[in-house]
């Protein structure tokens, strides 16, 4: 794959660029992030498989790649494709609807991705990077289906999933403050087409989850709320919360069961994170039950192993070492209870206060394990961030509503200890900027960094100390680094420039 123009870093530094994708030789040599404008990418002649299927503007399939003069984005194929039905409205007929959608979506995806070889490179990059933070897709199943991406048997939902995988890999260009790109709009348009034509599948749910993950990471919160809400409704109507799964190959049945479980937990987690960051409790996914099984360990999942000697469930004790994704699910479940306690108080004030104390005790019990040392240091980074935001939210609401008896006033000491603990934790993880792996940074972390900085700004105003000032500056630098991957971090940085930034901040 090669680009029409040089990459952004080479253009800015005025260096020669060989325009190789996904990384030019110059950026590879100096070890920097290589970024191309999406609409400058083009496949090399050798990248196009001989048996690749392309759909011309009049709806006919051929093995010739479309001319580069065609638009690279936008679902523009529908009028031309409808013409091949000779006056028949295809979407009204069950026998025509799905084949029509398959052709439309495949055509649009290939306009952007270009070739099967290019998509294979994208998949490799995805599973080596951000898939570690949103671990919902089976690599084995994905690569098996990828071999058919250019054939007429490729289903629209899988083609759309390929596009969404490509979407979440996008890195903000320098000096850009929006990721509502043509690729993003096209991806959402394709998902709308699938939903409108009753394409209710696990792959469509995964597309929605990946898009919501992208939207949260770049601060597109209204759209994220719609994505999560729509996804939750689709999951409900498709019956995914039960034991039913989609028909599949017998040898992949266990993989699909685990894949569905991981997808539903990811939706559960994103729903609670969005409500936490917006300061509300309008959850669209149900509360999990104590005996609900958690995702298996990441090391097993990456090896396509679905049977674990010990099956951990939601109420697995905090002192038991489990997978990072499983621990995140436990913490987000507690976040849901925190949100309900704060924003949906009951009339029994004594019970309300007792529940708040219990939540504080339960969450604090996780901290020693989250802050573990050794080679696994950082394994529970996201869980620790979730814990911090929950504690800060409890503290912030108690100070804002200290005249209401139904909310427990948490001592500032807990918030201070949590803020300082998170700062120490981040110094070890992100202190050396040259060692930061931007590909696996989670969009969940910036909100906690922001809140930790706000706490120390408040402490510094009351009791000026050098350590507070140093910690605030350090947390700002970490947010700047996160902004290279997720634009939401930059939005929090702007709020920190205010004279008195709020602790509870929905960007």
Short mmCIF file of C-alpha atoms in Angstrom, two decimals:
data_model
loop_
_atom_site.label_atom_id
_atom_site.label_comp_id
_atom_site.label_asym_id
_atom_site.label_seq_id
_atom_site.Cartn_x
_atom_site.Cartn_y
_atom_site.Cartn_z
CA UNK A 1 0.00 0.00 0.00
CA UNK A 2 1.26 3.44 -0.88
CA UNK A 3 -0.03 6.98 -0.41
CA UNK A 4 -0.39 9.72 -2.98
CA UNK A 5 1.26 12.26 -0.66
CA UNK A 6 3.96 12.16 2.00
CA UNK A 7 3.06 11.42 5.61
CA UNK A 8 2.35 14.34 7.95
CA UNK A 9 5.61 14.06 10.01
CA UNK A 10 7.81 14.04 6.86
CA UNK A 11 5.93 16.99 5.38
CA UNK A 12 6.36 18.99 8.57
CA UNK A 13 10.04 18.15 8.91
CA UNK A 14 10.57 18.54 5.12
CA UNK A 15 12.14 15.09 4.80
CA UNK A 16 11.96 12.68 1.88
CA UNK A 17 9.12 10.18 2.32
CA UNK A 18 8.76 6.89 0.41
CA UNK A 19 5.00 6.97 1.18
CA UNK A 20 4.87 3.34 2.32
CA UNK A 21 1.87 2.40 4.50
CA UNK A 22 1.32 1.93 7.39
CA UNK A 23 4.75 3.40 8.19
CA UNK A 24 7.25 5.07 5.89
CA UNK A 25 10.94 4.21 6.06
CA UNK A 26 11.90 7.58 7.57
CA UNK A 27 9.43 7.30 10.46
CA UNK A 28 10.47 3.68 11.04
CA UNK A 29 14.13 4.69 11.19
CA UNK A 30 13.63 7.54 13.67
CA UNK A 31 10.99 5.68 15.70
CA UNK A 32 8.13 8.16 15.42
CA UNK A 33 4.42 7.79 14.74
CA UNK A 34 3.64 7.82 11.01
CA UNK A 35 0.31 9.39 10.04
CA UNK A 36 -1.29 9.71 6.61
CA UNK A 37 -4.42 11.55 5.61
CA UNK A 38 -7.08 8.89 5.01
CA UNK A 39 -7.97 10.09 1.53
CA UNK A 40 -4.35 9.90 0.29
CA UNK A 41 -4.08 6.11 0.53
CA UNK A 42 -4.05 3.94 -2.59
CA UNK A 43 -3.30 0.25 -3.14
CA UNK A 44 -0.28 -0.83 -5.12
CA UNK A 45 -1.02 -2.95 -8.17
CA UNK A 46 0.59 -5.93 -6.44
CA UNK A 47 -1.66 -5.51 -3.41
CA UNK A 48 -4.84 -6.28 -5.35
CA UNK A 49 -5.61 -10.03 -5.27
CA UNK A 50 -6.30 -11.61 -8.64
CA UNK A 51 -9.70 -12.88 -7.57
CA UNK A 52 -10.74 -9.66 -5.78
CA UNK A 53 -14.36 -8.73 -6.33
CA UNK A 54 -15.18 -5.10 -7.01
CA UNK A 55 -18.53 -3.60 -7.82
CA UNK A 56 -18.81 -1.00 -10.52
CA UNK A 57 -21.05 2.03 -10.26
CA UNK A 58 -23.70 0.27 -12.34
CA UNK A 59 -23.82 -2.58 -9.84
CA UNK A 60 -21.86 -5.20 -11.81
CA UNK A 61 -19.04 -7.14 -10.19
CA UNK A 62 -15.61 -7.28 -11.79
CA UNK A 63 -12.01 -8.03 -10.88
CA UNK A 64 -10.81 -4.55 -11.86
CA UNK A 65 -10.07 -2.08 -9.09
CA UNK A 66 -12.18 1.10 -9.26
CA UNK A 67 -10.63 4.20 -10.81
CA UNK A 68 -8.98 6.48 -8.27
CA UNK A 69 -11.21 9.32 -9.41
CA UNK A 70 -14.11 7.69 -7.58
CA UNK A 71 -14.95 9.09 -4.12
CA UNK A 72 -13.21 7.38 -1.25
CA UNK A 73 -16.00 7.80 1.28
CA UNK A 74 -19.74 8.00 1.58
CA UNK A 75 -22.43 5.39 0.93
CA UNK A 76 -23.06 6.48 -2.64
CA UNK A 77 -23.71 3.15 -4.28
CA UNK A 78 -27.38 2.74 -3.47
CA UNK A 79 -28.95 4.54 -6.48
CA UNK A 80 -26.80 2.72 -9.02
CA UNK A 81 -27.32 -0.63 -7.35
CA UNK A 82 -31.06 -0.24 -7.24
CA UNK A 83 -31.03 0.17 -11.04
CA UNK A 84 -30.01 -3.48 -11.53
CA UNK A 85 -33.35 -4.63 -10.15
CA UNK A 86 -35.14 -3.18 -13.20
CA UNK A 87 -37.78 -1.17 -11.39
CA UNK A 88 -38.10 -3.47 -8.36
CA UNK A 89 -37.55 -1.94 -4.93
CA UNK A 90 -34.98 -4.44 -3.54
CA UNK A 91 -35.24 -3.58 0.14
CA UNK A 92 -38.90 -4.63 0.20
CA UNK A 93 -38.05 -8.19 -0.83
CA UNK A 94 -36.44 -10.63 1.59
CA UNK A 95 -34.67 -12.49 -1.21
CA UNK A 96 -33.03 -9.30 -2.54
CA UNK A 97 -32.43 -7.28 0.62
CA UNK A 98 -29.44 -9.04 2.13
CA UNK A 99 -27.55 -9.70 -1.15
CA UNK A 100 -28.07 -6.05 -2.04
CA UNK A 101 -26.70 -4.84 1.30
CA UNK A 102 -23.75 -7.24 1.03
CA UNK A 103 -22.74 -5.74 -2.32
CA UNK A 104 -23.24 -2.14 -1.20
CA UNK A 105 -21.18 -2.51 1.96
CA UNK A 106 -18.42 -4.53 0.32
CA UNK A 107 -18.07 -1.90 -2.37
CA UNK A 108 -17.83 0.94 0.14
CA UNK A 109 -15.31 -0.91 2.30
CA UNK A 110 -13.06 -1.63 -0.67
CA UNK A 111 -13.19 1.98 -1.73
CA UNK A 112 -11.45 2.77 1.54
CA UNK A 113 -9.39 -0.30 2.33
CA UNK A 114 -8.42 -1.22 -1.20
CA UNK A 115 -7.32 -4.84 -0.99
CA UNK A 116 -7.34 -7.98 1.11
CA UNK A 117 -3.61 -7.67 1.71
CA UNK A 118 -4.04 -4.17 3.08
CA UNK A 119 -6.84 -5.35 5.38
CA UNK A 120 -4.59 -8.13 6.64
CA UNK A 121 -1.98 -5.54 7.63
CA UNK A 122 -4.67 -3.52 9.39
CA UNK A 123 -5.80 -6.63 11.29
CA UNK A 124 -2.24 -7.39 12.38
CA UNK A 125 -1.84 -3.86 13.70
CA UNK A 126 -5.21 -4.00 15.47
CA UNK A 127 -4.57 -7.25 17.34
CA UNK A 128 -1.07 -6.09 18.29
CA UNK A 129 -2.29 -2.79 19.73
CA UNK A 130 -5.70 -1.43 20.70
CA UNK A 131 -7.36 -4.86 20.70
CA UNK A 132 -5.59 -5.35 24.03
CA UNK A 133 -7.83 -2.59 25.43
CA UNK A 134 -11.08 -3.62 23.74
CA UNK A 135 -10.63 -7.39 23.57
CA UNK A 136 -13.91 -8.47 21.98
CA UNK A 137 -12.96 -10.05 18.64
CA UNK A 138 -11.55 -13.54 18.19
CA UNK A 139 -8.38 -13.26 16.11
CA UNK A 140 -8.79 -16.83 14.87
CA UNK A 141 -12.32 -16.25 13.56
CA UNK A 142 -11.46 -12.83 12.17
CA UNK A 143 -8.50 -14.05 10.10
CA UNK A 144 -10.46 -17.06 8.83
CA UNK A 145 -13.26 -14.82 7.54
CA UNK A 146 -10.77 -12.28 6.23
CA UNK A 147 -9.75 -14.72 3.49
CA UNK A 148 -13.23 -14.20 1.98
CA UNK A 149 -13.30 -10.41 2.27
CA UNK A 150 -12.83 -9.96 -1.50
CA UNK A 151 -15.24 -12.69 -2.58
CA UNK A 152 -18.94 -12.50 -3.33
CA UNK A 153 -19.64 -14.62 -0.23
CA UNK A 154 -18.45 -11.88 2.14
CA UNK A 155 -21.27 -10.78 4.44
CA UNK A 156 -21.94 -7.09 4.95
CA UNK A 157 -21.63 -7.27 8.73
CA UNK A 158 -18.10 -8.66 8.56
CA UNK A 159 -17.06 -6.13 5.93
CA UNK A 160 -18.39 -3.40 8.22
CA UNK A 161 -16.46 -4.88 11.14
CA UNK A 162 -13.26 -4.64 9.07
CA UNK A 163 -13.95 -0.96 8.51
CA UNK A 164 -14.58 -0.35 12.21
CA UNK A 165 -11.33 -2.11 13.09
CA UNK A 166 -9.61 0.30 10.72
CA UNK A 167 -11.47 3.23 12.29
CA UNK A 168 -10.32 2.63 15.87
CA UNK A 169 -6.71 2.54 14.69
CA UNK A 170 -6.87 6.12 13.44
CA UNK A 171 -4.54 8.52 15.25
CA UNK A 172 -5.32 12.26 15.42
CA UNK A 173 -3.24 14.30 12.97
CA UNK A 174 -1.22 17.05 14.59
CA UNK A 175 -3.07 20.29 15.25
CA UNK A 176 -6.47 18.65 14.64
CA UNK A 177 -9.18 18.95 17.27
CA UNK A 178 -11.82 16.69 15.74
CA UNK A 179 -11.93 13.04 14.69
CA UNK A 180 -15.36 13.26 13.06
CA UNK A 181 -13.71 12.32 9.78
CA UNK A 182 -15.15 11.01 6.52
CA UNK A 183 -14.10 7.52 7.58
CA UNK A 184 -16.01 7.91 10.86
CA UNK A 185 -19.15 9.21 9.12
CA UNK A 186 -18.99 6.44 6.51
CA UNK A 187 -18.64 3.77 9.19
CA UNK A 188 -21.70 5.04 11.04
CA UNK A 189 -23.66 5.29 7.79
CA UNK A 190 -22.93 1.66 6.98
CA UNK A 191 -24.02 0.55 10.46
CA UNK A 192 -27.27 2.49 10.01
CA UNK A 193 -27.82 0.69 6.71
CA UNK A 194 -27.30 -2.70 8.36
CA UNK A 195 -29.66 -1.89 11.19
CA UNK A 196 -32.31 -0.56 8.81
CA UNK A 197 -32.23 -3.81 6.83
CA UNK A 198 -32.50 -6.11 9.89
CA UNK A 199 -28.86 -7.14 9.95
CA UNK A 200 -28.90 -8.04 13.66
CA UNK A 201 -25.72 -9.99 14.31
CA UNK A 202 -22.85 -10.22 16.75
CA UNK A 203 -20.64 -8.46 14.20
CA UNK A 204 -22.97 -5.45 14.04
CA UNK A 205 -22.96 -5.24 17.85
CA UNK A 206 -19.16 -5.36 17.80
CA UNK A 207 -19.14 -2.58 15.20
CA UNK A 208 -21.27 -0.43 17.49
CA UNK A 209 -19.02 -1.16 20.47
CA UNK A 210 -15.88 -0.22 18.52
CA UNK A 211 -17.50 2.98 17.27
CA UNK A 212 -18.62 3.92 20.81
CA UNK A 213 -15.06 3.22 22.02
CA UNK A 214 -13.76 5.57 19.30
CA UNK A 215 -16.34 8.24 20.16
CA UNK A 216 -15.54 8.14 23.87
CA UNK A 217 -11.83 8.33 23.13
CA UNK A 218 -12.22 11.45 21.05
CA UNK A 219 -14.81 13.17 23.21
CA UNK A 220 -17.76 12.71 20.82
CA UNK A 221 -20.01 12.01 23.80
CA UNK A 222 -23.53 12.67 22.41
CA UNK A 223 -22.85 10.26 19.54
CA UNK A 224 -21.31 7.75 21.97
CA UNK A 225 -24.48 7.81 24.08
CA UNK A 226 -26.58 7.11 20.98
CA UNK A 227 -24.24 4.31 19.86
CA UNK A 228 -24.33 2.61 23.25
CA UNK A 229 -28.08 3.02 23.64
CA UNK A 230 -28.79 1.70 20.15
CA UNK A 231 -26.41 -1.19 20.67
CA UNK A 232 -28.06 -2.13 23.98
CA UNK A 233 -31.47 -2.20 22.32
CA UNK A 234 -30.18 -4.34 19.46
CA UNK A 235 -28.64 -6.78 21.92
CA UNK A 236 -31.97 -6.98 23.74
CA UNK A 237 -34.10 -7.56 20.63
CA UNK A 238 -31.64 -10.07 19.19
CA UNK A 239 -31.79 -12.10 22.41
CA UNK A 240 -28.05 -11.95 23.06
CA UNK A 241 -28.52 -11.67 26.81
CA UNK A 242 -29.84 -15.23 26.84
CA UNK A 243 -28.03 -18.43 25.96
CA UNK A 244 -28.80 -18.18 22.24
CA UNK A 245 -25.96 -17.58 19.80
CA UNK A 246 -25.80 -17.26 16.06
CA UNK A 247 -25.49 -20.41 13.94
CA UNK A 248 -21.84 -21.16 13.29
CA UNK A 249 -19.29 -23.84 12.58
CA UNK A 250 -19.26 -26.48 15.28
CA UNK A 251 -15.53 -26.09 15.90
CA UNK A 252 -16.01 -22.37 16.59
CA UNK A 253 -19.02 -22.61 18.90
CA UNK A 254 -17.04 -22.11 22.12
CA UNK A 255 -15.09 -19.24 20.60
CA UNK A 256 -18.30 -17.48 19.65
CA UNK A 257 -19.77 -17.96 23.13
CA UNK A 258 -16.71 -16.32 24.69
CA UNK A 259 -16.67 -13.63 21.98
CA UNK A 260 -20.29 -12.77 22.67
CA UNK A 261 -19.63 -12.67 26.42
CA UNK A 262 -16.68 -10.32 25.99
CA UNK A 263 -18.68 -8.07 23.66
CA UNK A 264 -21.56 -7.77 26.12
CA UNK A 265 -19.19 -7.00 29.00
CA UNK A 266 -17.44 -4.33 26.90
CA UNK A 267 -20.82 -2.73 26.19
CA UNK A 268 -21.63 -2.89 29.91
CA UNK A 269 -18.34 -1.18 30.76
CA UNK A 270 -18.57 1.58 28.17
CA UNK A 271 -22.13 2.34 29.27
CA UNK A 272 -21.01 2.85 32.87
CA UNK A 273 -17.91 4.82 31.96
CA UNK A 274 -19.90 7.24 29.81
CA UNK A 275 -22.43 7.80 32.59
CA UNK A 276 -19.62 8.29 35.11
CA UNK A 277 -17.87 10.91 32.98
CA UNK A 278 -21.15 12.69 32.22
CA UNK A 279 -22.31 12.66 35.83
CA UNK A 280 -25.56 10.76 35.37
CA UNK A 281 -27.03 7.30 35.89
CA UNK A 282 -29.04 6.80 32.70
CA UNK A 283 -27.68 3.31 32.07
CA UNK A 284 -28.96 1.41 29.04
CA UNK A 285 -27.48 -2.00 29.91
CA UNK A 286 -28.77 -4.17 32.79
CA UNK A 287 -26.89 -4.80 36.01
CA UNK A 288 -24.99 -8.07 36.02
CA UNK A 289 -25.71 -10.85 38.51
CA UNK A 290 -23.18 -12.11 41.04
CA UNK A 291 -22.89 -15.51 39.37
CA UNK A 292 -22.40 -14.12 35.85
CA UNK A 293 -19.15 -15.46 34.33
CA UNK A 294 -16.36 -12.99 33.62
CA UNK A 295 -14.14 -12.94 30.50
CA UNK A 296 -11.31 -15.45 30.55
CA UNK A 297 -7.66 -14.46 31.01
CA UNK A 298 -6.18 -12.49 28.09
CA UNK A 299 -3.31 -14.94 27.63
CA UNK A 300 -5.82 -17.75 27.03
CA UNK A 301 -8.02 -15.66 24.76
CA UNK A 302 -5.08 -14.65 22.56
CA UNK A 303 -4.30 -18.34 22.07
CA UNK A 304 -7.94 -19.14 21.20
CA UNK A 305 -8.32 -21.18 24.38
CA UNK A 306 -11.86 -20.89 25.70
CA UNK A 307 -11.82 -23.42 28.54
CA UNK A 308 -10.32 -22.15 31.78
CA UNK A 309 -9.55 -24.44 34.76
CA UNK A 310 -11.22 -21.89 37.06
CA UNK A 311 -14.21 -19.92 35.83
CA UNK A 312 -14.30 -16.57 37.60
CA UNK A 313 -17.62 -14.84 38.18
CA UNK A 314 -18.66 -11.32 39.08
CA UNK A 315 -18.45 -11.86 42.85
CA UNK A 316 -14.93 -13.37 42.71
CA UNK A 317 -13.11 -11.93 45.78
CA UNK A 318 -10.86 -8.92 45.32
CA UNK A 319 -7.78 -10.79 46.59
CA UNK A 320 -7.96 -13.34 43.76
CA UNK A 321 -5.75 -12.54 40.76
CA UNK A 322 -7.83 -12.60 37.57
CA UNK A 323 -7.51 -11.21 34.04
CA UNK A 324 -7.33 -7.47 33.49
CA UNK A 325 -10.55 -7.37 31.44
CA UNK A 326 -12.37 -9.41 34.08
CA UNK A 327 -11.19 -7.02 36.83
CA UNK A 328 -12.40 -4.05 34.78
CA UNK A 329 -15.84 -5.66 34.57
CA UNK A 330 -15.94 -5.97 38.37
CA UNK A 331 -14.92 -2.35 38.84
CA UNK A 332 -17.43 -1.05 36.30
CA UNK A 333 -20.17 -3.03 38.02
CA UNK A 334 -19.30 -1.17 41.23
CA UNK A 335 -19.31 2.10 39.26
CA UNK A 336 -22.89 1.35 38.25
CA UNK A 337 -23.85 0.95 41.90
CA UNK A 338 -22.03 4.19 42.78
CA UNK A 339 -23.95 6.06 40.08
CA UNK A 340 -27.25 4.65 41.29
CA UNK A 341 -26.41 5.58 44.89
CA UNK A 342 -25.54 9.16 43.96
CA UNK A 343 -28.06 10.03 41.27
CA UNK A 344 -30.98 7.78 42.23
CA UNK A 345 -31.18 8.11 46.02
CA UNK A 346 -33.92 6.24 47.84
CA UNK A 347 -36.13 7.60 50.59
CA UNK A 348 -34.44 5.55 53.35
CA UNK A 349 -31.55 7.85 54.22
CA UNK A 350 -29.95 5.40 56.66
CA UNK A 351 -29.86 2.66 54.04
CA UNK A 352 -28.51 5.14 51.51
CA UNK A 353 -25.66 6.14 53.81
CA UNK A 354 -24.87 2.54 54.69
CA UNK A 355 -24.74 1.53 51.02
CA UNK A 356 -22.33 4.41 50.29
CA UNK A 357 -20.01 3.25 53.09
CA UNK A 358 -20.15 -0.32 51.82
CA UNK A 359 -19.26 0.78 48.30
CA UNK A 360 -16.26 2.72 49.59
CA UNK A 361 -15.08 -0.30 51.59
CA UNK A 362 -15.60 -2.71 48.68
CA UNK A 363 -13.71 -0.58 46.18
CA UNK A 364 -10.86 0.13 48.59
CA UNK A 365 -10.40 -3.64 49.06
CA UNK A 366 -9.28 -3.88 45.42
CA UNK A 367 -6.51 -1.27 45.71
CA UNK A 368 -3.68 -3.46 47.11
CA UNK A 369 -4.01 -5.88 44.21
CA UNK A 370 -4.50 -3.13 41.60
CA UNK A 371 -1.31 -1.49 42.79
CA UNK A 372 0.73 -4.69 42.62
CA UNK A 373 4.46 -4.67 41.95
CA UNK A 374 6.72 -6.81 39.82
CA UNK A 375 6.55 -7.68 36.14
CA UNK A 376 2.75 -7.38 36.11
CA UNK A 377 2.90 -3.75 37.21
CA UNK A 378 0.33 -1.89 35.15
CA UNK A 379 -1.80 -4.96 34.45
CA UNK A 380 -4.73 -3.37 36.25
CA UNK A 381 -4.04 0.18 35.09
CA UNK A 382 -7.56 0.67 33.71
CA UNK A 383 -9.17 -0.85 36.80
CA UNK A 384 -7.17 1.50 39.01
CA UNK A 385 -8.28 4.44 36.87
CA UNK A 386 -11.92 3.36 37.20
CA UNK A 387 -11.52 3.09 40.97
CA UNK A 388 -10.01 6.57 41.13
CA UNK A 389 -12.83 8.17 39.13
CA UNK A 390 -15.45 6.46 41.28
CA UNK A 391 -13.83 7.73 44.50
CA UNK A 392 -13.44 11.25 43.07
CA UNK A 393 -17.07 11.24 41.96
CA UNK A 394 -18.28 10.18 45.41
CA UNK A 395 -16.18 12.90 46.99
CA UNK A 396 -17.22 15.56 44.48
CA UNK A 397 -20.92 14.84 44.89
CA UNK A 398 -20.62 14.83 48.68
CA UNK A 399 -19.08 18.31 48.68
CA UNK A 400 -21.63 19.65 46.22
CA UNK A 401 -24.56 18.18 48.14
CA UNK A 402 -23.34 18.36 51.72
CA UNK A 403 -26.66 19.87 52.74
CA UNK A 404 -28.53 16.73 51.68
CA UNK A 405 -28.78 13.94 54.19
CA UNK A 406 -29.13 11.20 51.56
CA UNK A 407 -25.51 11.54 50.40
CA UNK A 408 -22.61 10.61 52.63
CA UNK A 409 -19.93 13.30 52.96
CA UNK A 410 -16.67 11.56 52.20
CA UNK A 411 -13.57 12.99 53.80
CA UNK A 412 -11.18 14.92 51.60
CA UNK A 413 -8.37 12.72 52.93
CA UNK A 414 -9.57 9.76 50.85
CA UNK A 415 -9.61 11.86 47.69
CA UNK A 416 -6.14 13.21 48.46
CA UNK A 417 -4.71 9.73 49.06
CA UNK A 418 -6.27 8.44 45.85
CA UNK A 419 -4.97 11.40 43.84
CA UNK A 420 -1.42 11.00 45.17
CA UNK A 421 -1.55 7.23 44.67
CA UNK A 422 -2.62 7.60 41.05
CA UNK A 423 0.17 10.13 40.45
CA UNK A 424 2.79 7.75 41.85
CA UNK A 425 1.34 4.93 39.77
CA UNK A 426 1.49 7.03 36.59
CA UNK A 427 5.08 8.11 37.23
CA UNK A 428 6.15 4.48 36.93
CA UNK A 429 3.96 3.74 33.91
CA UNK A 430 4.32 6.96 31.92
CA UNK A 431 7.32 8.71 33.47
CA UNK A 432 9.62 7.78 30.58
CA UNK A 433 7.91 9.24 27.52
CA UNK A 434 10.18 7.35 25.12
CA UNK A 435 8.84 4.02 26.41
CA UNK A 436 5.14 4.85 26.11
CA UNK A 437 3.31 2.49 23.77
CA UNK A 438 0.70 4.83 22.30
CA UNK A 439 -1.00 1.97 20.48
CA UNK A 440 -2.40 0.46 23.68
CA UNK A 441 -3.35 3.62 25.59
CA UNK A 442 -6.91 3.42 26.88
CA UNK A 443 -9.39 6.30 26.48
CA UNK A 444 -10.73 5.51 29.96
CA UNK A 445 -7.62 6.80 31.75
CA UNK A 446 -7.59 10.57 30.91
CA UNK A 447 -10.66 11.39 33.03
CA UNK A 448 -8.95 10.00 36.15
CA UNK A 449 -5.76 11.94 35.37
CA UNK A 450 -7.83 15.10 35.04
CA UNK A 451 -9.65 14.51 38.34
CA UNK A 452 -6.41 13.69 40.16
CA UNK A 453 -4.95 16.98 38.92
CA UNK A 454 -8.06 18.91 40.04
CA UNK A 455 -7.81 17.45 43.55
CA UNK A 456 -4.21 18.57 43.83
CA UNK A 457 -5.03 22.01 42.42
CA UNK A 458 -7.55 22.36 45.25
CA UNK A 459 -4.99 21.13 47.79
CA UNK A 460 -2.35 23.51 46.46
CA UNK A 461 -4.69 26.48 46.81
CA UNK A 462 -5.38 25.63 50.45
CA UNK A 463 -1.83 24.61 51.30
CA UNK A 464 0.79 25.57 48.66
CA UNK A 465 3.40 22.83 48.42
CA UNK A 466 6.02 22.09 45.78
CA UNK A 467 4.95 18.44 45.49
CA UNK A 468 1.42 19.42 44.51
CA UNK A 469 2.70 21.77 41.83
CA UNK A 470 5.11 19.14 40.48
CA UNK A 471 2.36 16.52 40.42
CA UNK A 472 -0.04 18.83 38.60
CA UNK A 473 2.54 19.59 35.91
CA UNK A 474 3.37 15.90 35.56
CA UNK A 475 -0.30 14.91 35.14
CA UNK A 476 -0.67 17.60 32.49
CA UNK A 477 2.29 16.17 30.58
CA UNK A 478 0.74 12.70 30.73
CA UNK A 479 -2.52 14.10 29.39
CA UNK A 480 -0.58 15.75 26.56
CA UNK A 481 0.88 12.37 25.66
CA UNK A 482 -2.54 10.73 25.79
CA UNK A 483 -3.80 13.48 23.47
CA UNK A 484 -1.53 12.09 20.76
CA UNK A 485 -3.79 9.01 20.74
CA UNK A 486 -7.14 10.19 22.13
CA UNK A 487 -8.40 13.75 21.66
CA UNK A 488 -10.53 13.60 24.80
CA UNK A 489 -7.32 14.10 26.80
CA UNK A 490 -6.81 17.47 25.12
CA UNK A 491 -10.32 18.53 26.13
CA UNK A 492 -9.46 17.81 29.76
CA UNK A 493 -6.24 19.78 29.38
CA UNK A 494 -8.25 22.81 28.30
CA UNK A 495 -10.42 22.53 31.41
CA UNK A 496 -7.31 22.43 33.62
CA UNK A 497 -6.37 25.88 32.31
CA UNK A 498 -9.41 27.33 34.06
CA UNK A 499 -8.93 29.12 37.35
CA UNK A 500 -11.05 26.59 39.26
CA UNK A 501 -11.62 23.52 37.08
CA UNK A 502 -14.57 21.37 38.25
CA UNK A 503 -13.90 17.91 39.67
CA UNK A 504 -16.93 16.47 37.91
CA UNK A 505 -16.43 17.35 34.27
CA UNK A 506 -18.34 16.02 31.28
CA UNK A 507 -16.53 17.19 28.14
#
